[in-house]
Short mmCIF file of C-alpha atoms and ligand atoms in Angstrom, two decimals:
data_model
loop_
_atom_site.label_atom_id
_atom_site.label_comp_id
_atom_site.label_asym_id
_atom_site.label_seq_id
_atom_site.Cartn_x
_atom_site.Cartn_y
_atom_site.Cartn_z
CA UNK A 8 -12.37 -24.95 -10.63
CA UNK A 9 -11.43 -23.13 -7.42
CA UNK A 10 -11.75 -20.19 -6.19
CA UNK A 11 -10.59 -16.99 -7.65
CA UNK A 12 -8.57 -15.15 -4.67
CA UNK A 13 -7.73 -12.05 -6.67
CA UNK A 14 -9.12 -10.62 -9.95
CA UNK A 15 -7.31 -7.34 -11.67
CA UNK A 16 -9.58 -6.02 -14.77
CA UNK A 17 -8.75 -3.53 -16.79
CA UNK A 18 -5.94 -1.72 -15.00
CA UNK A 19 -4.11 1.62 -15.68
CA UNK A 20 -1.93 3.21 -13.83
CA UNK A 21 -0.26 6.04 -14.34
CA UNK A 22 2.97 8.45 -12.84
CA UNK A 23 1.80 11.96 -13.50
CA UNK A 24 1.45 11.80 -17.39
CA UNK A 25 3.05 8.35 -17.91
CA UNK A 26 0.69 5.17 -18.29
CA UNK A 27 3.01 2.23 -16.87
CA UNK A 28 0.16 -0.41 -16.76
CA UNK A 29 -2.07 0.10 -19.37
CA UNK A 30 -4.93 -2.03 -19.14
CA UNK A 31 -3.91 -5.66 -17.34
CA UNK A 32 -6.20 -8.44 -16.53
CA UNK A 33 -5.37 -11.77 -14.39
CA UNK A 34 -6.71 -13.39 -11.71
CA UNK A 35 -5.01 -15.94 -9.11
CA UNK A 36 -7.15 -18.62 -8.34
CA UNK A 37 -7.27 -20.34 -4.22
CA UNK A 38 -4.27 -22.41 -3.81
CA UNK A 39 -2.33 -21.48 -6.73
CA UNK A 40 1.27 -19.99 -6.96
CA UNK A 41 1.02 -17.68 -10.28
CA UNK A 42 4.09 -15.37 -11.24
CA UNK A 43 3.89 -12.69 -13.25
CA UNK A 44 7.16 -12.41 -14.98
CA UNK A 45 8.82 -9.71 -17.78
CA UNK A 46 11.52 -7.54 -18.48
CA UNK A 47 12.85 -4.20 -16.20
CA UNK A 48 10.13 -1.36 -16.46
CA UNK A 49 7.11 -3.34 -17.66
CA UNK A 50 5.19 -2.55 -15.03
CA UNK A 51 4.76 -5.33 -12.93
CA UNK A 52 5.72 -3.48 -9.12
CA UNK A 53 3.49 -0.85 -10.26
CA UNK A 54 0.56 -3.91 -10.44
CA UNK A 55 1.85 -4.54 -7.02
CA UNK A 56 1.40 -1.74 -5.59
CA UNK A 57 -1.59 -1.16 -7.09
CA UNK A 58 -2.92 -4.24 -5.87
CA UNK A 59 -1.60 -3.50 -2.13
CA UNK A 60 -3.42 0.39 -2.24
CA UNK A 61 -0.28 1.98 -2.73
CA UNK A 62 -0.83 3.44 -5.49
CA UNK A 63 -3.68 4.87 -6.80
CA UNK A 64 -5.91 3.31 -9.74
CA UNK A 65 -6.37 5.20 -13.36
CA UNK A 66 -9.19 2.66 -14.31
CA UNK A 67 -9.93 -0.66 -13.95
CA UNK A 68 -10.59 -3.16 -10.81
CA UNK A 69 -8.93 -5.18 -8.32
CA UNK A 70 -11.34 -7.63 -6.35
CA UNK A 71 -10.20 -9.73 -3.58
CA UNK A 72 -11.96 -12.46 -2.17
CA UNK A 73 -14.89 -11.29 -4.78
CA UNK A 74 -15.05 -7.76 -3.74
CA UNK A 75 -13.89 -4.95 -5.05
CA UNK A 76 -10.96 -3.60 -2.75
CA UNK A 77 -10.95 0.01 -4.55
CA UNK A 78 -9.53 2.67 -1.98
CA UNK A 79 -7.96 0.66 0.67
CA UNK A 80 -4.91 1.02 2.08
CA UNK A 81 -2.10 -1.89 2.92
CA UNK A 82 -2.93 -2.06 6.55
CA UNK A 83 -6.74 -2.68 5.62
CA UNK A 84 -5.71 -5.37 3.15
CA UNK A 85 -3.25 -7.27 4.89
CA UNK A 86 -6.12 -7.29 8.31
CA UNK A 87 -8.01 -9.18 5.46
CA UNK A 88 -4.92 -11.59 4.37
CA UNK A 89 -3.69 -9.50 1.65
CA UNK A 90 0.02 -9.27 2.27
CA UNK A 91 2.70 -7.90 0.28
CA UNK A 92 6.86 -8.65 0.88
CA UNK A 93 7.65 -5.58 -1.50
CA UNK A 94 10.94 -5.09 -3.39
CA UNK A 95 13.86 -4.29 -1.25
CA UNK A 96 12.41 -6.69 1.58
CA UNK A 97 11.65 -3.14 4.01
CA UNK A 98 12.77 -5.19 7.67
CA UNK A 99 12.87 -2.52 10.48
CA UNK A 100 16.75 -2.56 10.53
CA UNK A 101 17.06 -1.21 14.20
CA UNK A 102 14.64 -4.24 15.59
CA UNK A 103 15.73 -7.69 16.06
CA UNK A 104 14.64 -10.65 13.74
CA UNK A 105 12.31 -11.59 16.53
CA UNK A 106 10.96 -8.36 16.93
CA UNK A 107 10.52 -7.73 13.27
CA UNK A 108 8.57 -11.04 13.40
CA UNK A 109 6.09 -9.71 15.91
CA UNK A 110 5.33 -6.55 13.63
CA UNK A 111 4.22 -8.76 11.25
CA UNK A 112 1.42 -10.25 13.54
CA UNK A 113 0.67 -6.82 14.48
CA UNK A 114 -3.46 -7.32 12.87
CA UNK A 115 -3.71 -10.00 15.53
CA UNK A 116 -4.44 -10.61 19.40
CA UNK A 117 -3.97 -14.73 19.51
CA UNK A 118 -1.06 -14.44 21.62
CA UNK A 119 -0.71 -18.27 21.70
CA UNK A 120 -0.94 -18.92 18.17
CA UNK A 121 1.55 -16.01 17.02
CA UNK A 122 4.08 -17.50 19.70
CA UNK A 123 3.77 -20.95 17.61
CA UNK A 124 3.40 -19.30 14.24
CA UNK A 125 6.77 -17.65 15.50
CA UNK A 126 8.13 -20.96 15.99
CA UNK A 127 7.13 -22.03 12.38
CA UNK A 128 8.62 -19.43 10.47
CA UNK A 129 12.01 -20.63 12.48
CA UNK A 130 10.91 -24.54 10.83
CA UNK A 131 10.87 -22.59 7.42
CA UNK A 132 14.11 -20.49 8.26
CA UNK A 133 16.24 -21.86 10.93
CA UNK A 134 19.00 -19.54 9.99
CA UNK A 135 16.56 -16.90 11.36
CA UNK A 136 16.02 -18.97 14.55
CA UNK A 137 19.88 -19.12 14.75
CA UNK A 138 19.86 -15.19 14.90
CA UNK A 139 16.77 -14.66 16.54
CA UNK A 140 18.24 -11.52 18.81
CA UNK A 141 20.25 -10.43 16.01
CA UNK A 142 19.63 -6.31 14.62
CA UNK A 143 18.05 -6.72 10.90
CA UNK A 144 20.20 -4.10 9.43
CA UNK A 145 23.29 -6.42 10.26
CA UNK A 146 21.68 -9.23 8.07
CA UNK A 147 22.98 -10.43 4.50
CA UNK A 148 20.30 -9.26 1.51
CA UNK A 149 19.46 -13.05 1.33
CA UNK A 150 18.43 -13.24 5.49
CA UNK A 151 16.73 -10.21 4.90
CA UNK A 152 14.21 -11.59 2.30
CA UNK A 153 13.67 -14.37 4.47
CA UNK A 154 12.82 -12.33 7.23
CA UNK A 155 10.61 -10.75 5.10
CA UNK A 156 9.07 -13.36 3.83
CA UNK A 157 8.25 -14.66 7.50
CA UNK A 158 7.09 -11.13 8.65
CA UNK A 159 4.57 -11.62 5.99
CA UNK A 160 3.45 -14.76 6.91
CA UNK A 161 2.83 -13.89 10.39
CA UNK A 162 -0.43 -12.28 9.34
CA UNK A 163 -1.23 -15.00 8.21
CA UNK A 164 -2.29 -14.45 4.75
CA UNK A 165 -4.31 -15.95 2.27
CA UNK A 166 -2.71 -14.58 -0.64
CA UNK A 167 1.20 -13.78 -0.29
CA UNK A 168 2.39 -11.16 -3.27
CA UNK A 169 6.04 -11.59 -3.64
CA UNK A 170 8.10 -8.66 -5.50
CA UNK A 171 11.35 -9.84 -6.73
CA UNK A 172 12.15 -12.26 -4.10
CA UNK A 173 15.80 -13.04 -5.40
CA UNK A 174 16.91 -9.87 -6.69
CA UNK A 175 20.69 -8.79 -5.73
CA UNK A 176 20.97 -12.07 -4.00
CA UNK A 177 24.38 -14.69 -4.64
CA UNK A 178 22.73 -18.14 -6.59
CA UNK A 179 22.79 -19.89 -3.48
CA UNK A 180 20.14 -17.64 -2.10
CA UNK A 181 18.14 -17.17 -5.56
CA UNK A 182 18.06 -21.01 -4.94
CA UNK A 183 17.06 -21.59 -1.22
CA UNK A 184 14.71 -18.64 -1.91
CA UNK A 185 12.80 -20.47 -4.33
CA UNK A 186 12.56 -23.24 -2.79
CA UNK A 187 10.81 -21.63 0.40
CA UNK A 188 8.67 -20.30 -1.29
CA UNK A 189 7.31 -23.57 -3.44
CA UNK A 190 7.34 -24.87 0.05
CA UNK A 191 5.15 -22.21 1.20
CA UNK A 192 3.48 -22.50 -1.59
CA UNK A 193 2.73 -26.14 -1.08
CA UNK A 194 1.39 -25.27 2.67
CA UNK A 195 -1.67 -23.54 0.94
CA UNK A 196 -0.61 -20.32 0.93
CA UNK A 197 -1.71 -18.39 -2.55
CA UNK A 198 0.95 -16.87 -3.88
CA UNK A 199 1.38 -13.70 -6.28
CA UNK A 200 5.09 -14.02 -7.63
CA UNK A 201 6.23 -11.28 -9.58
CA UNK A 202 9.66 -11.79 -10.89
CA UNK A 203 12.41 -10.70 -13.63
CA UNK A 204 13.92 -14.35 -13.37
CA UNK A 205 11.46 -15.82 -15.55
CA UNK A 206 13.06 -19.35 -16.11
CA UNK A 207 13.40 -19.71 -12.00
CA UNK A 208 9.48 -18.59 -11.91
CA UNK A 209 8.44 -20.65 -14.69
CA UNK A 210 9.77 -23.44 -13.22
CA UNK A 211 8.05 -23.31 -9.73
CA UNK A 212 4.71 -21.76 -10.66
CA UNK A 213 1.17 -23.40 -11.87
CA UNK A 214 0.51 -20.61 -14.27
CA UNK A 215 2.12 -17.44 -15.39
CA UNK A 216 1.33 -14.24 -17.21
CA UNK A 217 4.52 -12.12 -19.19
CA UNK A 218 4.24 -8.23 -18.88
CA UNK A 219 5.79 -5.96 -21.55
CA UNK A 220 5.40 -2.14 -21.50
CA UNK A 221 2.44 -2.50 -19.18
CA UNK A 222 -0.09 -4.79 -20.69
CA UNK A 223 0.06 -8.66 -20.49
CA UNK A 224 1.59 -10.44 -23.54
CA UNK A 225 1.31 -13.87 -22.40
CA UNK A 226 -0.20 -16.15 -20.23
CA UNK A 227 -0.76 -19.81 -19.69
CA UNK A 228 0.16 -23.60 -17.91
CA UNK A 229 3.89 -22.19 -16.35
CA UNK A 230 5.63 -25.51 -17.27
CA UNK A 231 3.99 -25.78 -20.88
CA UNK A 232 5.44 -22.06 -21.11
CA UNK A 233 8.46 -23.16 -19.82
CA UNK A 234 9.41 -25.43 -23.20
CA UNK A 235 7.15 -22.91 -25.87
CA UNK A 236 10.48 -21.83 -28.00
CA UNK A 237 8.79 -18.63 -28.21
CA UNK A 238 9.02 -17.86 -24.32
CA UNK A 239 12.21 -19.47 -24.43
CA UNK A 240 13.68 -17.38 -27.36
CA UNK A 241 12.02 -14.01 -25.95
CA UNK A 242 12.22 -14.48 -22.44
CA UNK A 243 14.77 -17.07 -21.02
CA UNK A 244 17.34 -15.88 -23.51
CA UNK A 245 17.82 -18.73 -26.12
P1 ATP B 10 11.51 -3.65 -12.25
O1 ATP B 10 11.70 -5.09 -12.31
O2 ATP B 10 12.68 -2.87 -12.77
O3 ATP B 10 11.01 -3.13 -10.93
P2 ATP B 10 8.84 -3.44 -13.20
O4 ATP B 10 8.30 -4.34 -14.24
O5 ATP B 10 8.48 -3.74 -11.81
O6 ATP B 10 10.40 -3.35 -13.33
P3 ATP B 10 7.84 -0.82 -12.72
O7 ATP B 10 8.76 -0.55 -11.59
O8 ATP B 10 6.44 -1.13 -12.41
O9 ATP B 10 8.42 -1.99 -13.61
O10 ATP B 10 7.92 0.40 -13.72
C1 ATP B 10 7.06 0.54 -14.85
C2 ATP B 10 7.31 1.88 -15.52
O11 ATP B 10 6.91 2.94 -14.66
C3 ATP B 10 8.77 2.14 -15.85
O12 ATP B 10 8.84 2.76 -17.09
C4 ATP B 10 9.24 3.06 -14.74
O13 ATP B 10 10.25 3.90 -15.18
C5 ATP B 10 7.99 3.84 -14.42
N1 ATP B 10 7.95 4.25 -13.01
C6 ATP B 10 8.05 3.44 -11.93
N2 ATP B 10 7.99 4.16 -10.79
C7 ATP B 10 7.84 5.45 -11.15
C8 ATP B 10 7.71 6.69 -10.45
N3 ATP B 10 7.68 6.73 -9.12
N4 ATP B 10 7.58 7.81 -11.17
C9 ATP B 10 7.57 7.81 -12.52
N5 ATP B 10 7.69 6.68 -13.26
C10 ATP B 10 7.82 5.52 -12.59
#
């Protein structure tokens, strides 16, 4: 078996009073593309930002790459190839899409390699190539994720958490979106999905867990989920 990338054990989190993740284990094993799927409000950006040290801990344990990463903050995590496209994309709307590019390579100093890994986010998105000098803030929601998506891979991550890739976007995004990211997917990158379009995530992930009012209800083989009449029923609306 390979590798476990990230391990979350017994998390809580909590707003104030108000547990929203009540005790949630998973892991995501080297190489895999797992996505955590479930219903508005169940808790699953709060994992995310959890994971990413934006928000802080009630209990439990996140390890990543077997250590305990407790008390860090994003910029500390994504040095170590922890990176996060969060919901809502967040592109620096006043840069260009080159520019926003280069903020994502910000944790490194290989100038040579960031001006090809530039180049191969354009391979992955050559509408973004197309608009390379273009301000971010004048892009559609769908160019926006992608930019997002390539900002994050810039660092150069190991494990790539994805919050809600296709939300507010028309099908023909939803669509190329997913399909970037099984192809990122397929480059080695681990991927984190988290997404309310269960039958889209079921249908590109290895393995899957279902949130429900902040504790996991499900988990298992993502395809095998993917015909249980019981997922289908509760989750993919049949
Ligand atoms: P969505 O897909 O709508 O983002 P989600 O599964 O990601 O849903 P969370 O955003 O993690 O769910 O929310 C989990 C619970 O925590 C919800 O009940 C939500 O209302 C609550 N919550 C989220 N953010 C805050 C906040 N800043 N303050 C108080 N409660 C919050």
């Amino acid at each position: 078996m390979s590798n476990t990338l990230l391990k979350v054990s017994g998390l809580k989190v909590a707003y104030g009073g108000i547990q929203a993740v009540k005790g949630v284990d998973f892991e995501v094993r080297e190489g895999e593309l797992v996505s955590l799927i479930g219903s508005n409000g169940a808790g699953k950006t709060t994992t995310m930002k959890a994971i990413t040290g934006t928000l802080a801990l009630s209990d439990g344990d996140i390890e990543y790459l077997g250590k305990s990463i407790h008390g860090q903050g994003p910029w500390d995590l994504v040095r170590q190839g922890l990176a996060m496209v969060p919901e809502g994309r967040g592109v620096f709307t006043r840069m260009s899409i080159t520019e926003n590019l280069m903020m994502g390579a910000y944790v490194r100093s290989d100038k040579p390699a960031i001006a090809q890994d530039v180049e191969r986010v354009f391979t992955i998105f050559p509408r973004l190539k197309e608009r390379k000098d273009q301000l971010a803030g004048t892009m559609s929601g769908g160019e926006q994720q992608m930019l997002a998506m390539g900002r994050a891979l810039m660092s150069r991550p190991k494990v790539l958490l994805l919050d809600e890739p296709s939300m507010g976007l028309s099908p023909i995004m939803v669509d190329k979106i997913f399909e970037v990211v099984r192809d990122v997917s397929a480059q080695g990158v681990t991927i984190l999905l988290v997404e309310q379009n269960a039958s889209r995530a079921l249908q590109i992930a290895d393995r899957s867990y279902v949130m429900e009012s902040g504790i996991i209800t499900m988990s298992g083989d993502a395809k095998e989920m993917l015909s249980d009449p019981k997922v289908r029923a509760a989750y993919l609306g049949e």
